[in-house]
Amino acid sequence: MSSEQGYETVLEIKDLGISFSTDEGDVRAVNGVSFALKKGITLGIVGESGSGKTATTQSILGLLSENARIDNCSKVIFKHPQKGIIDLIKLGKNDTNWSDIRGRYISMVFQEPSASFSPIYRIRDYFYETMDLHLKIKDKNKREEFSLEMLSKVGIPDPKGCFGRYPFELSGGMKQRVMIAIALLTHPLVVIADEPTSALDVVVQAQILLLLRKLQQDLGMSLIFVSHDFGVIRQIADEVAIMYLGEVVEYGSIKQITASPFHPYTKLLLGAIPRFEHRNTFLSSVPGDIPSPLNRPSGCPLHTRCPSIIKGLCDKSSPNFLTIKGKHKVRCFFCEKLMKEGN
Amino acid sequence: MLRFLAYRSLGMFITLFVVSIMVFAIMQLPPGNYAERYAFRKFSGSSTTITAKDIENIKIQLGLNKPAWKLYIDWIWGITSRFDFGPSFAYETSVNNIIRSDIGYTLLLLFGSLILVYLVAVPLGVFAAVYKHSIWDYSLTILGYMGFALPPFLLALILMYFLNIHFDLSVGGFLSSKFQNAPWSFAKIWNLIEHLFVPIVVLTWSNIAFQAQTIRATMSDEINKPYVTAATARGMPRKEMLFKYPLRVAINPLLSTIGFDVNRIFSDLPIVALVLNLPELGQLLIKSYMSLDMYTAGAILLLVTFIIVFMNFISDILLAIIDPRVRIYGGNSR
Amino acid sequence: MISFDSLFQRSKRSPSKEKDYYAANYWQLVWKHFLRHKTGRLGIFVLGFMAFCGIFAGFLSPVNPNGLDSMAILAPSQMPRFWDSNGFSVRPFVYAITTKRDPVTLRPIAQLNPSKRIYIYFFVSGFKYKILGIKSNTHFFGTKDGRKIHILGTDELGRDFFSRMLYATGVSLSIGATGVLIAFVLALIIGGISGYFGGIVDNIIQRLTEIVRVIPVIPLYMGLAAAFPKDWSSAQIYFAMTLILGLVGWPTLSRRIRSQFLMIKNEDYVLAARVAGASHKRIILRHLLPSFISYIIIDLVISFPYMILSETALSFIGLGLRPPTISWGVLLQSAQSIKIIEETPRLLFIPAFFIFAAILSFVVIGDALRDASNPYENQL
């Protein structure tokens, strides 16, 4: 699938498995996740909290906490423009290669803009830091000019004033714009946005989404957008990976997924989005709670909550991916049965 | 910033005022007043019997027949206008004369201890936080318990025993006898440093344990905060990042507790000085309590508290310099 | 801070007691969780042992702790034994002490004389003492003929160190306990007023507390101790010392009580009680206190070491308890002379170890209690 539609793959995750060892035992957060990110494409990752979205994105940049263990067979393959193909999993914590990747070719936008800035530095210090680390622009006027340009690009009304402020003097939305500006300063190949709008008001949320979409298209970068909100993903993503309990259960283009969802979980998720045309019916909700990752259910992880469970099969063995059409893939025994019956 | 400074200085003066009243109350506490003790001392050798009339005369002579609040005003006025701490009963001279020679050593011990606390506590706490469950972490835990459970004066006694028995080193005093009256030279300074070593270790012992644990706690809190992950994701090399981000914040509680450190050191100092026979203010304080020389004791108590309050003031200023939140929101944020 | 326990292995609760677990009340749960801490158990054991020694000091000590023995100055320890080169004995015995004179300094030197045995008898009568108000003169062990035996040797005045240690342990722990009690009452009144009423009252009290805390503790209270009249009896001094210790400890406790009051007084159930017309006293006693009593208990345990340390420090320099009262601080007074320590290091190290062990025990018990006080959390 790497050469489909002529797009070039910039980042590929293969068989990613992550466990966290905690006092209570091992927690399996991510289990056999694979996907390829193509140039100029926005990939949305959706799932409830605890589905392993954040662990997946953090493993790309080696940001997982100390107690995380990544499976030996896992690979995160990045095509570095100068250094060629690098497996990011194999890089150690203090590997010097990181300084050429983190913040340079792969940037990240975080969930809580307020907590993601240290209160003791001014906004300009963050810009200068990134320039010192990656761009090597020494001229003072040039640095300022370049930063202010970026700040106005992300829609900061008074870039000059904002430049000298401390983070705690800005609103949450402004801080998120600043974080996006810093992330895009180096024109990265990949931007990972981990729930960048979840901590913001709805109006600001929409503004930030529009901004990200626009900048992504202008700069031609790839975007991984993580959210628990399918409504948000629908507005921004080209392709979607739906995750449940550390596994990708369905993958496809946004059109395929919204038009013809296959996996019961995807159907449940889509049913939970309020829609104008269905305003007279009740919203459906996903029944039950996500099981504790401490004792993952055997077989298909969804079988404890699945409305279409096939007893004796779903709770015993784990389904494989079934390609529906093009990149649309699903992992479900029930869908397999349907397909067989349909054919 | 100016408002902040004004606010803090006002607080400092109010504190000192209340402290001076408390100190004066303690000075007035011992039963039997100054005049009686003065008379007793004056005539104790001779066969003269002291009459109430004599004591009355002494009181008038020394100006002690006034009510307490007047005595307080005289005392505090003497200090603020002329730096005159009043008469010393035990040494029959002015308190200033007795204190003057000791204050230098006291400050030397204080600042030597403070510097050592920060030099050891910060790296130890940071290592313990960064390398969780490492040898640093466990040794800090043990040091924490030891530092608390072994009070400084006991440590001083134990060190004295071992140094005496096993190394034949005499600890105690600030200088060897041959340097006592010698002019300042390199050898004399070295001798002083040698003698400072044990008292400073004893005085810093529990402070290091305490501060290193504070640093570890705040540092391990900060290290897990999103802004640290964000800085790593921006490509900061780890070591540089630790210095620039979590450490800069973790150092704040350390700076804001300088006053407490000084307080603890002064609290331990008298007894340690007594054990190690260090001629400085702490030991002088015990001696003047013993001989009920309350003007000297009061002067020392006031001086020591003044240093603590002043260091608190300094730490407030340092904190405002290092933390923009304090600077911008002023004294209200704390 | 990693707890002391994590240095050792952590014991796990057996899952078979699941039912009892859910039916247990709060204090039973706390106690269960507490017992899981090995170091906490050890702390309880050490303090229990010390308390036992202290309470039954009179019964356990063979010799009057303040009795002088000029024939045994700085005598070595007379360890009980059952056999030696002269044969085995079912009845334990100690070697007698003979005093020689140093040929140069003419100082008396007490030495063990292996050829002379003194047999030890149990439940013998000796000096009179009082335990919890009961008078007696029966001692756990001693000699038949009234000869003195010194298990841990004697000090520079020939007083029996073993008996003195027992008495000192009792006095130091009891004065600490009384000090904690007084500090608690003071803190409850001051912190309670401050936290319950808030506003200006709270502000003034807080500012004053801050100012008092600026003055270094030991030098300040040395001043109070120095003011004890010379003619006070030891009981008066003991009482005055507990007051001083209470003063040392109250600010921390009062701050805790205040913050708890401030936190809880706006809870709905307190508001409900107030709306229902409950009086201040009733709200404080029935609603506020029970909700944070566990925090208070932990703080009380943690403040114990400060009491012991302050008492030891003050008595050590001679400004606290005075002979004939014996405390750890008073015992250490003889360690002030480097000559005495050099000759008989046990006069320093045994009290030092007791102080160390007692403080450490309080600290680990405090840690274990803090862990256990939240039994509804992390109940895996």
PDB file of N, CA and C in Angstrom, chain A residues 58 61 63 66 93-94 99 102-103 106 108 110 112 115-122 125-126 129-130 133-134 166 168-169 182, chain B residues 130 224-240 243-245 248-249 252 322-325 327-329:
ATOM      1  N   GLN A  58       3.120   9.126  21.221  1.00  0.00           N
ATOM      2  CA  GLN A  58       4.319   9.448  21.990  1.00  0.00           C
ATOM      3  C   GLN A  58       5.480   8.526  21.647  1.00  0.00           C
ATOM      4  N   LEU A  61       7.980   9.807  18.885  1.00  0.00           N
ATOM      5  CA  LEU A  61       9.075  10.704  19.219  1.00  0.00           C
ATOM      6  C   LEU A  61       9.861  10.252  20.452  1.00  0.00           C
ATOM      7  N   LEU A  63       8.770   9.633  23.503  1.00  0.00           N
ATOM      8  CA  LEU A  63       8.401  10.437  24.661  1.00  0.00           C
ATOM      9  C   LEU A  63       7.716   9.621  25.745  1.00  0.00           C
ATOM     10  N   GLU A  66       9.221   6.281  31.612  1.00  0.00           N
ATOM     11  CA  GLU A  66      10.276   5.305  31.914  1.00  0.00           C
ATOM     12  C   GLU A  66       9.761   3.869  31.993  1.00  0.00           C
ATOM     13  N   LYS A  93      17.460   6.966  24.465  1.00  0.00           N
ATOM     14  CA  LYS A  93      16.904   8.167  25.062  1.00  0.00           C
ATOM     15  C   LYS A  93      17.741   9.415  24.741  1.00  0.00           C
ATOM     16  N   ASN A  94      19.046   9.244  24.772  1.00  0.00           N
ATOM     17  CA  ASN A  94      19.913  10.404  24.551  1.00  0.00           C
ATOM     18  C   ASN A  94      20.602  10.366  23.187  1.00  0.00           C
ATOM     19  N   SER A  99      17.922  15.087  18.011  1.00  0.00           N
ATOM     20  CA  SER A  99      17.901  16.549  17.875  1.00  0.00           C
ATOM     21  C   SER A  99      17.643  16.960  16.426  1.00  0.00           C
ATOM     22  N   ARG A 102      13.228  15.445  16.364  1.00  0.00           N
ATOM     23  CA  ARG A 102      12.253  16.112  17.241  1.00  0.00           C
ATOM     24  C   ARG A 102      12.275  17.617  16.996  1.00  0.00           C
ATOM     25  N   GLY A 103      11.123  18.165  16.753  1.00  0.00           N
ATOM     26  CA  GLY A 103      11.035  19.605  16.588  1.00  0.00           C
ATOM     27  C   GLY A 103      11.565  20.097  15.260  1.00  0.00           C
ATOM     28  N   ILE A 106       9.764  16.278  12.783  1.00  0.00           N
ATOM     29  CA  ILE A 106       8.497  15.846  13.378  1.00  0.00           C
ATOM     30  C   ILE A 106       8.216  16.754  14.573  1.00  0.00           C
ATOM     31  N   MET A 108       5.316  18.435  17.464  1.00  0.00           N
ATOM     32  CA  MET A 108       4.167  17.953  18.212  1.00  0.00           C
ATOM     33  C   MET A 108       3.393  19.129  18.804  1.00  0.00           C
ATOM     34  N   PHE A 110       0.492  19.798  21.738  1.00  0.00           N
ATOM     35  CA  PHE A 110      -0.038  19.028  22.864  1.00  0.00           C
ATOM     36  C   PHE A 110      -1.424  19.469  23.267  1.00  0.00           C
ATOM     37  N   GLU A 112      -2.767  20.272  26.431  1.00  0.00           N
ATOM     38  CA  GLU A 112      -3.043  21.363  27.350  1.00  0.00           C
ATOM     39  C   GLU A 112      -2.069  22.495  27.097  1.00  0.00           C
ATOM     40  N   ALA A 115      -0.311  23.946  30.304  1.00  0.00           N
ATOM     41  CA  ALA A 115       0.702  23.174  31.012  1.00  0.00           C
ATOM     42  C   ALA A 115       1.909  22.895  30.139  1.00  0.00           C
ATOM     43  N   SER A 116       1.795  23.169  28.852  1.00  0.00           N
ATOM     44  CA  SER A 116       2.889  22.815  27.951  1.00  0.00           C
ATOM     45  C   SER A 116       3.936  23.911  27.816  1.00  0.00           C
ATOM     46  N   PHE A 117       3.712  25.032  28.516  1.00  0.00           N
ATOM     47  CA  PHE A 117       4.744  26.071  28.548  1.00  0.00           C
ATOM     48  C   PHE A 117       5.215  26.230  29.987  1.00  0.00           C
ATOM     49  N   SER A 118       6.515  26.353  30.183  1.00  0.00           N
ATOM     50  CA  SER A 118       7.012  26.689  31.509  1.00  0.00           C
ATOM     51  C   SER A 118       6.727  28.164  31.751  1.00  0.00           C
ATOM     52  N   PRO A 119       6.208  28.494  32.935  1.00  0.00           N
ATOM     53  CA  PRO A 119       5.784  29.883  33.144  1.00  0.00           C
ATOM     54  C   PRO A 119       6.941  30.880  33.243  1.00  0.00           C
ATOM     55  N   ILE A 120       8.171  30.409  33.322  1.00  0.00           N
ATOM     56  CA  ILE A 120       9.233  31.365  33.606  1.00  0.00           C
ATOM     57  C   ILE A 120       9.917  31.919  32.361  1.00  0.00           C
ATOM     58  N   TYR A 121       9.505  31.458  31.173  1.00  0.00           N
ATOM     59  CA  TYR A 121      10.113  32.014  29.960  1.00  0.00           C
ATOM     60  C   TYR A 121       9.071  32.768  29.140  1.00  0.00           C
ATOM     61  N   ARG A 122       9.563  33.775  28.405  1.00  0.00           N
ATOM     62  CA  ARG A 122       8.656  34.539  27.545  1.00  0.00           C
ATOM     63  C   ARG A 122       8.420  33.779  26.246  1.00  0.00           C
ATOM     64  N   ASP A 125      11.306  33.534  23.967  1.00  0.00           N
ATOM     65  CA  ASP A 125      12.356  32.573  24.317  1.00  0.00           C
ATOM     66  C   ASP A 125      12.107  31.221  23.655  1.00  0.00           C
ATOM     67  N   TYR A 126      10.820  30.866  23.549  1.00  0.00           N
ATOM     68  CA  TYR A 126      10.502  29.580  22.920  1.00  0.00           C
ATOM     69  C   TYR A 126      10.823  29.608  21.431  1.00  0.00           C
ATOM     70  N   GLU A 129      14.591  29.496  21.104  1.00  0.00           N
ATOM     71  CA  GLU A 129      15.086  28.162  21.436  1.00  0.00           C
ATOM     72  C   GLU A 129      15.009  27.253  20.212  1.00  0.00           C
ATOM     73  N   THR A 130      13.842  27.246  19.574  1.00  0.00           N
ATOM     74  CA  THR A 130      13.675  26.395  18.397  1.00  0.00           C
ATOM     75  C   THR A 130      14.630  26.817  17.278  1.00  0.00           C
ATOM     76  N   LEU A 133      18.088  25.671  18.108  1.00  0.00           N
ATOM     77  CA  LEU A 133      18.257  24.236  18.010  1.00  0.00           C
ATOM     78  C   LEU A 133      18.277  23.756  16.562  1.00  0.00           C
ATOM     79  N   HIS A 134      17.420  24.336  15.716  1.00  0.00           N
ATOM     80  CA  HIS A 134      17.216  23.720  14.409  1.00  0.00           C
ATOM     81  C   HIS A 134      17.552  24.596  13.221  1.00  0.00           C
ATOM     82  N   TYR A 166       4.540  36.591  28.821  1.00  0.00           N
ATOM     83  CA  TYR A 166       4.726  35.273  29.431  1.00  0.00           C
ATOM     84  C   TYR A 166       3.509  34.424  29.103  1.00  0.00           C
ATOM     85  N   PHE A 168       1.523  32.694  30.848  1.00  0.00           N
ATOM     86  CA  PHE A 168       0.359  32.804  31.720  1.00  0.00           C
ATOM     87  C   PHE A 168      -0.407  34.101  31.506  1.00  0.00           C
ATOM     88  N   GLU A 169       0.125  34.984  30.644  1.00  0.00           N
ATOM     89  CA  GLU A 169      -0.609  36.215  30.342  1.00  0.00           C
ATOM     90  C   GLU A 169      -1.497  36.063  29.105  1.00  0.00           C
ATOM     91  N   ILE A 182       5.126  27.572  16.902  1.00  0.00           N
ATOM     92  CA  ILE A 182       6.460  27.051  17.216  1.00  0.00           C
ATOM     93  C   ILE A 182       6.670  25.709  16.522  1.00  0.00           C
TER      94      ILE A 182
ATOM     95  N   VAL B 130      15.917  12.302  38.998  1.00  0.00           N
ATOM     96  CA  VAL B 130      16.082  11.905  37.601  1.00  0.00           C
ATOM     97  C   VAL B 130      16.310  10.400  37.495  1.00  0.00           C
ATOM     98  N   ASN B 224       7.557  15.318  35.351  1.00  0.00           N
ATOM     99  CA  ASN B 224       6.439  14.637  34.685  1.00  0.00           C
ATOM    100  C   ASN B 224       5.429  15.610  34.114  1.00  0.00           C
ATOM    101  N   LYS B 225       5.754  16.893  34.145  1.00  0.00           N
ATOM    102  CA  LYS B 225       4.759  17.860  33.666  1.00  0.00           C
ATOM    103  C   LYS B 225       4.804  17.962  32.142  1.00  0.00           C
ATOM    104  N   PRO B 226       3.684  18.342  31.538  1.00  0.00           N
ATOM    105  CA  PRO B 226       3.623  18.380  30.069  1.00  0.00           C
ATOM    106  C   PRO B 226       4.670  19.296  29.436  1.00  0.00           C
ATOM    107  N   TYR B 227       5.032  20.380  30.123  1.00  0.00           N
ATOM    108  CA  TYR B 227       5.971  21.291  29.460  1.00  0.00           C
ATOM    109  C   TYR B 227       7.349  20.658  29.278  1.00  0.00           C
ATOM    110  N   VAL B 228       7.664  19.668  30.106  1.00  0.00           N
ATOM    111  CA  VAL B 228       8.936  18.958  29.942  1.00  0.00           C
ATOM    112  C   VAL B 228       8.872  18.061  28.705  1.00  0.00           C
ATOM    113  N   THR B 229       7.752  17.337  28.578  1.00  0.00           N
ATOM    114  CA  THR B 229       7.557  16.523  27.378  1.00  0.00           C
ATOM    115  C   THR B 229       7.586  17.409  26.139  1.00  0.00           C
ATOM    116  N   ALA B 230       6.920  18.587  26.252  1.00  0.00           N
ATOM    117  CA  ALA B 230       6.869  19.490  25.102  1.00  0.00           C
ATOM    118  C   ALA B 230       8.280  19.946  24.716  1.00  0.00           C
ATOM    119  N   ALA B 231       9.092  20.261  25.726  1.00  0.00           N
ATOM    120  CA  ALA B 231      10.459  20.712  25.436  1.00  0.00           C
ATOM    121  C   ALA B 231      11.262  19.599  24.788  1.00  0.00           C
ATOM    122  N   THR B 232      11.069  18.360  25.268  1.00  0.00           N
ATOM    123  CA  THR B 232      11.761  17.230  24.651  1.00  0.00           C
ATOM    124  C   THR B 232      11.315  17.085  23.198  1.00  0.00           C
ATOM    125  N   ALA B 233      10.013  17.241  22.992  1.00  0.00           N
ATOM    126  CA  ALA B 233       9.490  17.080  21.632  1.00  0.00           C
ATOM    127  C   ALA B 233       9.994  18.177  20.703  1.00  0.00           C
ATOM    128  N   ARG B 234      10.383  19.315  21.277  1.00  0.00           N
ATOM    129  CA  ARG B 234      10.932  20.373  20.429  1.00  0.00           C
ATOM    130  C   ARG B 234      12.386  20.105  20.072  1.00  0.00           C
ATOM    131  N   GLY B 235      12.957  19.045  20.661  1.00  0.00           N
ATOM    132  CA  GLY B 235      14.300  18.660  20.257  1.00  0.00           C
ATOM    133  C   GLY B 235      15.391  19.093  21.219  1.00  0.00           C
ATOM    134  N   MET B 236      15.016  19.510  22.438  1.00  0.00           N
ATOM    135  CA  MET B 236      16.042  19.873  23.409  1.00  0.00           C
ATOM    136  C   MET B 236      16.803  18.629  23.844  1.00  0.00           C
ATOM    137  N   PRO B 237      18.136  18.661  23.831  1.00  0.00           N
ATOM    138  CA  PRO B 237      18.887  17.543  24.391  1.00  0.00           C
ATOM    139  C   PRO B 237      18.561  17.413  25.875  1.00  0.00           C
ATOM    140  N   ARG B 238      18.539  16.171  26.383  1.00  0.00           N
ATOM    141  CA  ARG B 238      17.976  15.907  27.699  1.00  0.00           C
ATOM    142  C   ARG B 238      18.627  16.714  28.830  1.00  0.00           C
ATOM    143  N   LYS B 239      19.942  16.698  28.853  1.00  0.00           N
ATOM    144  CA  LYS B 239      20.616  17.359  29.976  1.00  0.00           C
ATOM    145  C   LYS B 239      20.310  18.849  30.002  1.00  0.00           C
ATOM    146  N   GLU B 240      20.445  19.454  28.820  1.00  0.00           N
ATOM    147  CA  GLU B 240      20.174  20.882  28.703  1.00  0.00           C
ATOM    148  C   GLU B 240      18.726  21.184  29.102  1.00  0.00           C
ATOM    149  N   PHE B 243      18.089  21.171  32.874  1.00  0.00           N
ATOM    150  CA  PHE B 243      18.538  22.405  33.509  1.00  0.00           C
ATOM    151  C   PHE B 243      17.607  23.560  33.204  1.00  0.00           C
ATOM    152  N   LYS B 244      17.239  23.656  31.930  1.00  0.00           N
ATOM    153  CA  LYS B 244      16.483  24.834  31.515  1.00  0.00           C
ATOM    154  C   LYS B 244      15.040  24.784  31.993  1.00  0.00           C
ATOM    155  N   TYR B 245      14.430  23.597  32.014  1.00  0.00           N
ATOM    156  CA  TYR B 245      13.013  23.551  32.370  1.00  0.00           C
ATOM    157  C   TYR B 245      12.714  23.097  33.799  1.00  0.00           C
ATOM    158  N   ARG B 248      14.767  24.780  36.826  1.00  0.00           N
ATOM    159  CA  ARG B 248      14.510  26.205  37.068  1.00  0.00           C
ATOM    160  C   ARG B 248      13.273  26.400  37.939  1.00  0.00           C
ATOM    161  N   VAL B 249      12.284  25.522  37.796  1.00  0.00           N
ATOM    162  CA  VAL B 249      11.084  25.639  38.618  1.00  0.00           C
ATOM    163  C   VAL B 249      11.298  24.963  39.962  1.00  0.00           C
ATOM    164  N   ASN B 252      12.722  26.905  42.961  1.00  0.00           N
ATOM    165  CA  ASN B 252      11.929  27.932  43.651  1.00  0.00           C
ATOM    166  C   ASN B 252      11.694  27.662  45.133  1.00  0.00           C
ATOM    167  N   ILE B 322      13.616  35.416  39.833  1.00  0.00           N
ATOM    168  CA  ILE B 322      13.663  34.162  39.079  1.00  0.00           C
ATOM    169  C   ILE B 322      12.281  33.755  38.564  1.00  0.00           C
ATOM    170  N   ASP B 323      11.220  34.189  39.230  1.00  0.00           N
ATOM    171  CA  ASP B 323       9.885  33.736  38.839  1.00  0.00           C
ATOM    172  C   ASP B 323       9.014  34.921  38.416  1.00  0.00           C
ATOM    173  N   PRO B 324       8.725  35.037  37.130  1.00  0.00           N
ATOM    174  CA  PRO B 324       7.954  36.192  36.645  1.00  0.00           C
ATOM    175  C   PRO B 324       6.556  36.267  37.244  1.00  0.00           C
ATOM    176  N   ARG B 325       6.011  35.129  37.663  1.00  0.00           N
ATOM    177  CA  ARG B 325       4.667  35.169  38.235  1.00  0.00           C
ATOM    178  C   ARG B 325       4.653  35.995  39.509  1.00  0.00           C
ATOM    179  N   ARG B 327       6.840  38.310  40.240  1.00  0.00           N
ATOM    180  CA  ARG B 327       7.168  39.690  39.874  1.00  0.00           C
ATOM    181  C   ARG B 327       5.923  40.421  39.376  1.00  0.00           C
ATOM    182  N   ILE B 328       5.134  39.727  38.539  1.00  0.00           N
ATOM    183  CA  ILE B 328       4.014  40.404  37.896  1.00  0.00           C
ATOM    184  C   ILE B 328       2.797  40.488  38.807  1.00  0.00           C
ATOM    185  N   TYR B 329       2.505  39.402  39.522  1.00  0.00           N
ATOM    186  CA  TYR B 329       1.329  39.449  40.390  1.00  0.00           C
ATOM    187  C   TYR B 329       1.663  39.924  41.790  1.00  0.00           C
TER     188      TYR B 329
END
